Amino acid sequence: MSKDHFDASLGLAFSLKVFERYRKNGLLQAEIYHIPGIRGRCMGYIQLVEGKVTSCYVEVRSGERQPMELNTLITVDTEKGPFEWKLIPLPAPPSPTPPTSRLDSSPRLGHSTPVPRIVAPLDVTTLHGWTDQHKLMLRTVYRAIDGQRSIEEIKREMPLRPEVTEEALRVLLALNVITTT
């Protein structure tokens, strides 16, 4: 097993509790079968941000993604598995207190700060366990991203404190709905 992956094959329900306790960020994935309504094998995906499930889907062989209830995957894993779930860590995890910024908040001479770009839609309804205030903060920052303004420009123009805006950007990066260049 690669050092970049965490083995979660002890059972999905158990692993999810551990990942929540240790506030892990990443994409859990496994080849699974016996999913109700799906023929054959498929890939199951569960995205975690700070240990919380933010999205859950399966990808069939044709490449089509279908949303899936987390409880369905847990039941199938318990009854037909356990499957070989692997956690692939996500970059730029959110944190309760802003550490030295991975978003490069202090521009160096001759270097500009990264420019965030939207790469996927933001669906805050999938953020189970998140407060309405946090969802609003994420939507506000997400809507400010236009692919033209740098992180520093967005932080200056937002009605939020700069560290709050930066934290929202970290979460959006972890959710894989934005990228920086």
mmCIF file of C-alpha atoms in Angstrom:
data_model
loop_
_atom_site.group_PDB
_atom_site.id
_atom_site.type_symbol
_atom_site.label_atom_id
_atom_site.label_comp_id
_atom_site.label_asym_id
_atom_site.label_seq_id
_atom_site.Cartn_x
_atom_site.Cartn_y
_atom_site.Cartn_z
ATOM 1 C CA MET A 1 0.000 0.000 0.000
ATOM 2 C CA SER A 2 1.297 3.461 -0.944
ATOM 3 C CA LYS A 3 2.177 5.919 1.807
ATOM 4 C CA ASP A 4 -0.227 8.398 0.119
ATOM 5 C CA HIS A 5 -3.263 6.209 0.924
ATOM 6 C CA PHE A 6 -4.911 5.149 4.171
ATOM 7 C CA ASP A 7 -6.332 1.651 4.277
ATOM 8 C CA ALA A 8 -9.989 1.735 5.303
ATOM 9 C CA SER A 9 -10.785 -1.912 4.650
ATOM 10 C CA LEU A 10 -11.799 -2.727 8.248
ATOM 11 C CA GLY A 11 -15.347 -1.916 7.296
ATOM 12 C CA LEU A 12 -16.881 1.280 6.067
ATOM 13 C CA ALA A 13 -18.956 2.084 9.164
ATOM 14 C CA PHE A 14 -15.943 1.653 11.475
ATOM 15 C CA SER A 15 -13.627 3.620 9.180
ATOM 16 C CA LEU A 16 -16.066 6.535 8.896
ATOM 17 C CA LYS A 17 -16.181 6.826 12.704
ATOM 18 C CA VAL A 18 -12.377 6.870 12.858
ATOM 19 C CA PHE A 19 -12.104 9.433 10.062
ATOM 20 C CA GLU A 20 -14.676 11.653 11.787
ATOM 21 C CA ARG A 21 -12.866 11.424 15.110
ATOM 22 C CA TYR A 22 -9.543 12.366 13.510
ATOM 23 C CA ARG A 23 -11.163 14.929 11.177
ATOM 24 C CA LYS A 24 -9.690 13.387 8.025
ATOM 25 C CA ASN A 25 -10.048 14.996 4.612
ATOM 26 C CA GLY A 26 -10.052 12.990 1.451
ATOM 27 C CA LEU A 27 -11.846 10.830 -1.033
ATOM 28 C CA LEU A 28 -12.730 7.299 0.072
ATOM 29 C CA GLN A 29 -12.980 4.925 -2.859
ATOM 30 C CA ALA A 30 -13.465 1.221 -3.432
ATOM 31 C CA GLU A 31 -14.523 -1.161 -6.147
ATOM 32 C CA ILE A 32 -17.877 -2.479 -4.942
ATOM 33 C CA TYR A 33 -20.702 -4.719 -6.156
ATOM 34 C CA HIS A 34 -24.229 -5.788 -5.181
ATOM 35 C CA ILE A 35 -25.456 -2.179 -5.160
ATOM 36 C CA PRO A 36 -29.260 -2.102 -5.469
ATOM 37 C CA GLY A 37 -30.249 -0.954 -8.951
ATOM 38 C CA ILE A 38 -26.742 -1.260 -10.416
ATOM 39 C CA ARG A 39 -25.530 -4.273 -12.379
ATOM 40 C CA GLY A 40 -22.003 -5.523 -11.935
ATOM 41 C CA ARG A 41 -19.094 -3.817 -10.268
ATOM 42 C CA CYS A 42 -18.714 -0.078 -9.875
ATOM 43 C CA MET A 43 -16.557 2.383 -7.969
ATOM 44 C CA GLY A 44 -17.946 3.864 -4.777
ATOM 45 C CA TYR A 45 -16.810 7.323 -3.668
ATOM 46 C CA ILE A 46 -17.315 9.160 -0.385
ATOM 47 C CA GLN A 47 -15.847 12.623 0.041
ATOM 48 C CA LEU A 48 -14.829 13.716 3.545
ATOM 49 C CA VAL A 49 -14.067 17.190 4.842
ATOM 50 C CA GLU A 50 -12.927 17.292 8.470
ATOM 51 C CA GLY A 51 -14.328 13.781 8.860
ATOM 52 C CA LYS A 52 -17.812 14.739 7.679
ATOM 53 C CA VAL A 53 -19.330 13.162 4.572
ATOM 54 C CA THR A 54 -19.901 15.893 1.978
ATOM 55 C CA SER A 55 -20.851 13.725 -0.993
ATOM 56 C CA CYS A 56 -21.477 10.105 -1.791
ATOM 57 C CA TYR A 57 -21.825 8.549 -5.257
ATOM 58 C CA VAL A 58 -21.008 5.560 -7.404
ATOM 59 C CA GLU A 59 -19.452 5.551 -10.844
ATOM 60 C CA VAL A 60 -20.576 2.774 -13.173
ATOM 61 C CA ARG A 61 -18.344 1.307 -15.871
ATOM 62 C CA SER A 62 -19.674 3.733 -18.497
ATOM 63 C CA GLY A 63 -18.287 6.579 -16.373
ATOM 64 C CA GLU A 64 -21.709 7.841 -15.325
ATOM 65 C CA ARG A 65 -21.938 9.066 -11.724
ATOM 66 C CA GLN A 66 -25.008 8.318 -9.677
ATOM 67 C CA PRO A 67 -25.680 9.834 -6.250
ATOM 68 C CA MET A 68 -25.914 7.211 -3.555
ATOM 69 C CA GLU A 69 -27.157 7.252 0.012
ATOM 70 C CA LEU A 70 -24.352 6.724 2.506
ATOM 71 C CA ASN A 71 -26.488 4.220 4.418
ATOM 72 C CA THR A 72 -26.828 2.117 1.253
ATOM 73 C CA LEU A 73 -23.038 1.903 0.870
ATOM 74 C CA ILE A 74 -22.613 1.074 4.565
ATOM 75 C CA THR A 75 -25.234 -1.693 4.340
ATOM 76 C CA VAL A 76 -23.695 -3.206 1.192
ATOM 77 C CA ASP A 77 -20.209 -3.009 2.738
ATOM 78 C CA THR A 78 -21.441 -4.705 5.924
ATOM 79 C CA GLU A 79 -23.407 -7.445 4.142
ATOM 80 C CA LYS A 80 -21.222 -8.138 1.082
ATOM 81 C CA GLY A 81 -17.820 -6.757 2.094
ATOM 82 C CA PRO A 82 -15.853 -5.368 3.619
ATOM 83 C CA PHE A 83 -14.536 -3.858 0.413
ATOM 84 C CA GLU A 84 -11.059 -2.406 0.070
ATOM 85 C CA TRP A 85 -11.817 1.229 0.854
ATOM 86 C CA LYS A 86 -8.866 3.556 0.466
ATOM 87 C CA LEU A 87 -8.701 7.168 1.616
ATOM 88 C CA ILE A 88 -6.876 9.438 -0.782
ATOM 89 C CA PRO A 89 -5.977 12.622 1.133
ATOM 90 C CA LEU A 90 -7.157 15.964 -0.233
ATOM 91 C CA PRO A 91 -4.874 18.994 -0.378
ATOM 92 C CA ALA A 92 -5.467 22.153 1.644
ATOM 93 C CA PRO A 93 -7.653 20.796 4.442
ATOM 94 C CA PRO A 94 -9.745 23.287 6.403
ATOM 95 C CA SER A 95 -8.600 24.007 9.953
ATOM 96 C CA PRO A 96 -10.151 25.564 13.051
ATOM 97 C CA THR A 97 -7.432 28.219 13.313
ATOM 98 C CA PRO A 98 -5.679 29.508 10.220
ATOM 99 C CA PRO A 99 -2.100 28.205 10.117
ATOM 100 C CA THR A 100 0.532 29.643 7.863
ATOM 101 C CA SER A 101 -1.426 29.930 4.683
ATOM 102 C CA ARG A 102 -1.132 27.321 1.978
ATOM 103 C CA LEU A 103 -2.981 29.861 -0.138
ATOM 104 C CA ASP A 104 0.081 32.119 -0.060
ATOM 105 C CA SER A 105 -1.542 35.124 1.607
ATOM 106 C CA SER A 106 1.608 37.233 1.650
ATOM 107 C CA PRO A 107 2.739 38.083 -1.860
ATOM 108 C CA ARG A 108 6.472 38.113 -2.440
ATOM 109 C CA LEU A 109 8.158 40.642 -4.635
ATOM 110 C CA GLY A 110 7.547 39.696 -8.243
ATOM 111 C CA HIS A 111 5.002 37.015 -7.348
ATOM 112 C CA SER A 112 1.249 37.422 -7.343
ATOM 113 C CA THR A 113 -1.096 35.359 -5.220
ATOM 114 C CA PRO A 114 -2.883 32.441 -6.873
ATOM 115 C CA VAL A 115 -6.084 33.001 -8.827
ATOM 116 C CA PRO A 116 -8.876 30.638 -7.827
ATOM 117 C CA ARG A 117 -11.037 29.157 -10.592
ATOM 118 C CA ILE A 118 -14.309 27.265 -10.354
ATOM 119 C CA VAL A 119 -14.046 23.662 -11.588
ATOM 120 C CA ALA A 120 -17.314 22.188 -10.263
ATOM 121 C CA PRO A 121 -20.672 23.386 -8.964
ATOM 122 C CA LEU A 122 -21.065 23.905 -5.216
ATOM 123 C CA ASP A 123 -24.007 21.998 -3.746
ATOM 124 C CA VAL A 124 -24.252 22.961 -0.074
ATOM 125 C CA THR A 125 -27.199 20.588 0.435
ATOM 126 C CA THR A 126 -24.670 17.735 0.505
ATOM 127 C CA LEU A 127 -22.815 19.282 3.460
ATOM 128 C CA HIS A 128 -24.485 17.303 6.228
ATOM 129 C CA GLY A 129 -23.826 18.602 9.729
ATOM 130 C CA TRP A 130 -22.726 22.055 8.551
ATOM 131 C CA THR A 131 -24.507 25.109 9.948
ATOM 132 C CA ASP A 132 -26.493 27.450 7.705
ATOM 133 C CA GLN A 133 -23.970 30.170 8.570
ATOM 134 C CA HIS A 134 -21.071 28.047 7.293
ATOM 135 C CA LYS A 135 -22.987 27.147 4.130
ATOM 136 C CA LEU A 136 -23.745 30.839 3.520
ATOM 137 C CA MET A 137 -20.074 31.721 4.014
ATOM 138 C CA LEU A 138 -19.033 29.072 1.466
ATOM 139 C CA ARG A 139 -21.658 30.219 -1.067
ATOM 140 C CA THR A 140 -20.615 33.871 -0.639
ATOM 141 C CA VAL A 141 -16.935 33.153 -1.262
ATOM 142 C CA TYR A 142 -17.712 30.693 -4.073
ATOM 143 C CA ARG A 143 -19.790 33.340 -5.888
ATOM 144 C CA ALA A 144 -16.938 35.856 -5.617
ATOM 145 C CA ILE A 145 -14.615 33.604 -7.619
ATOM 146 C CA ASP A 146 -14.501 34.778 -11.215
ATOM 147 C CA GLY A 147 -11.203 33.320 -12.442
ATOM 148 C CA GLN A 148 -9.738 36.815 -12.751
ATOM 149 C CA ARG A 149 -9.170 38.073 -9.206
ATOM 150 C CA SER A 150 -6.405 36.750 -6.991
ATOM 151 C CA ILE A 151 -6.964 35.390 -3.518
ATOM 152 C CA GLU A 152 -5.717 38.658 -2.015
ATOM 153 C CA GLU A 153 -8.160 40.682 -4.130
ATOM 154 C CA ILE A 154 -11.061 38.445 -3.131
ATOM 155 C CA LYS A 155 -10.087 38.690 0.553
ATOM 156 C CA ARG A 156 -10.014 42.512 0.328
ATOM 157 C CA GLU A 157 -13.384 42.743 -1.425
ATOM 158 C CA MET A 158 -15.359 40.252 0.668
ATOM 159 C CA PRO A 159 -17.695 41.395 3.467
ATOM 160 C CA LEU A 160 -16.010 38.731 5.649
ATOM 161 C CA ARG A 161 -12.821 38.939 7.697
ATOM 162 C CA PRO A 162 -9.798 37.957 5.537
ATOM 163 C CA GLU A 163 -9.050 34.849 7.643
ATOM 164 C CA VAL A 164 -12.684 33.699 7.293
ATOM 165 C CA THR A 165 -12.521 34.166 3.522
ATOM 166 C CA GLU A 166 -9.246 32.243 3.421
ATOM 167 C CA GLU A 167 -10.761 29.408 5.477
ATOM 168 C CA ALA A 168 -13.717 29.251 3.069
ATOM 169 C CA LEU A 169 -11.265 29.041 0.159
ATOM 170 C CA ARG A 170 -9.495 26.135 1.892
ATOM 171 C CA VAL A 171 -12.798 24.295 2.288
ATOM 172 C CA LEU A 172 -13.727 24.939 -1.354
ATOM 173 C CA LEU A 173 -10.330 23.549 -2.391
ATOM 174 C CA ALA A 174 -10.854 20.488 -0.193
ATOM 175 C CA LEU A 175 -14.305 19.979 -1.752
ATOM 176 C CA ASN A 176 -12.632 20.058 -5.201
ATOM 177 C CA VAL A 177 -15.012 22.733 -6.508
ATOM 178 C CA ILE A 178 -12.213 25.273 -7.091
ATOM 179 C CA THR A 179 -8.562 25.140 -8.038
ATOM 180 C CA THR A 180 -5.789 27.726 -7.824
ATOM 181 C CA THR A 181 -3.245 28.625 -10.449
#
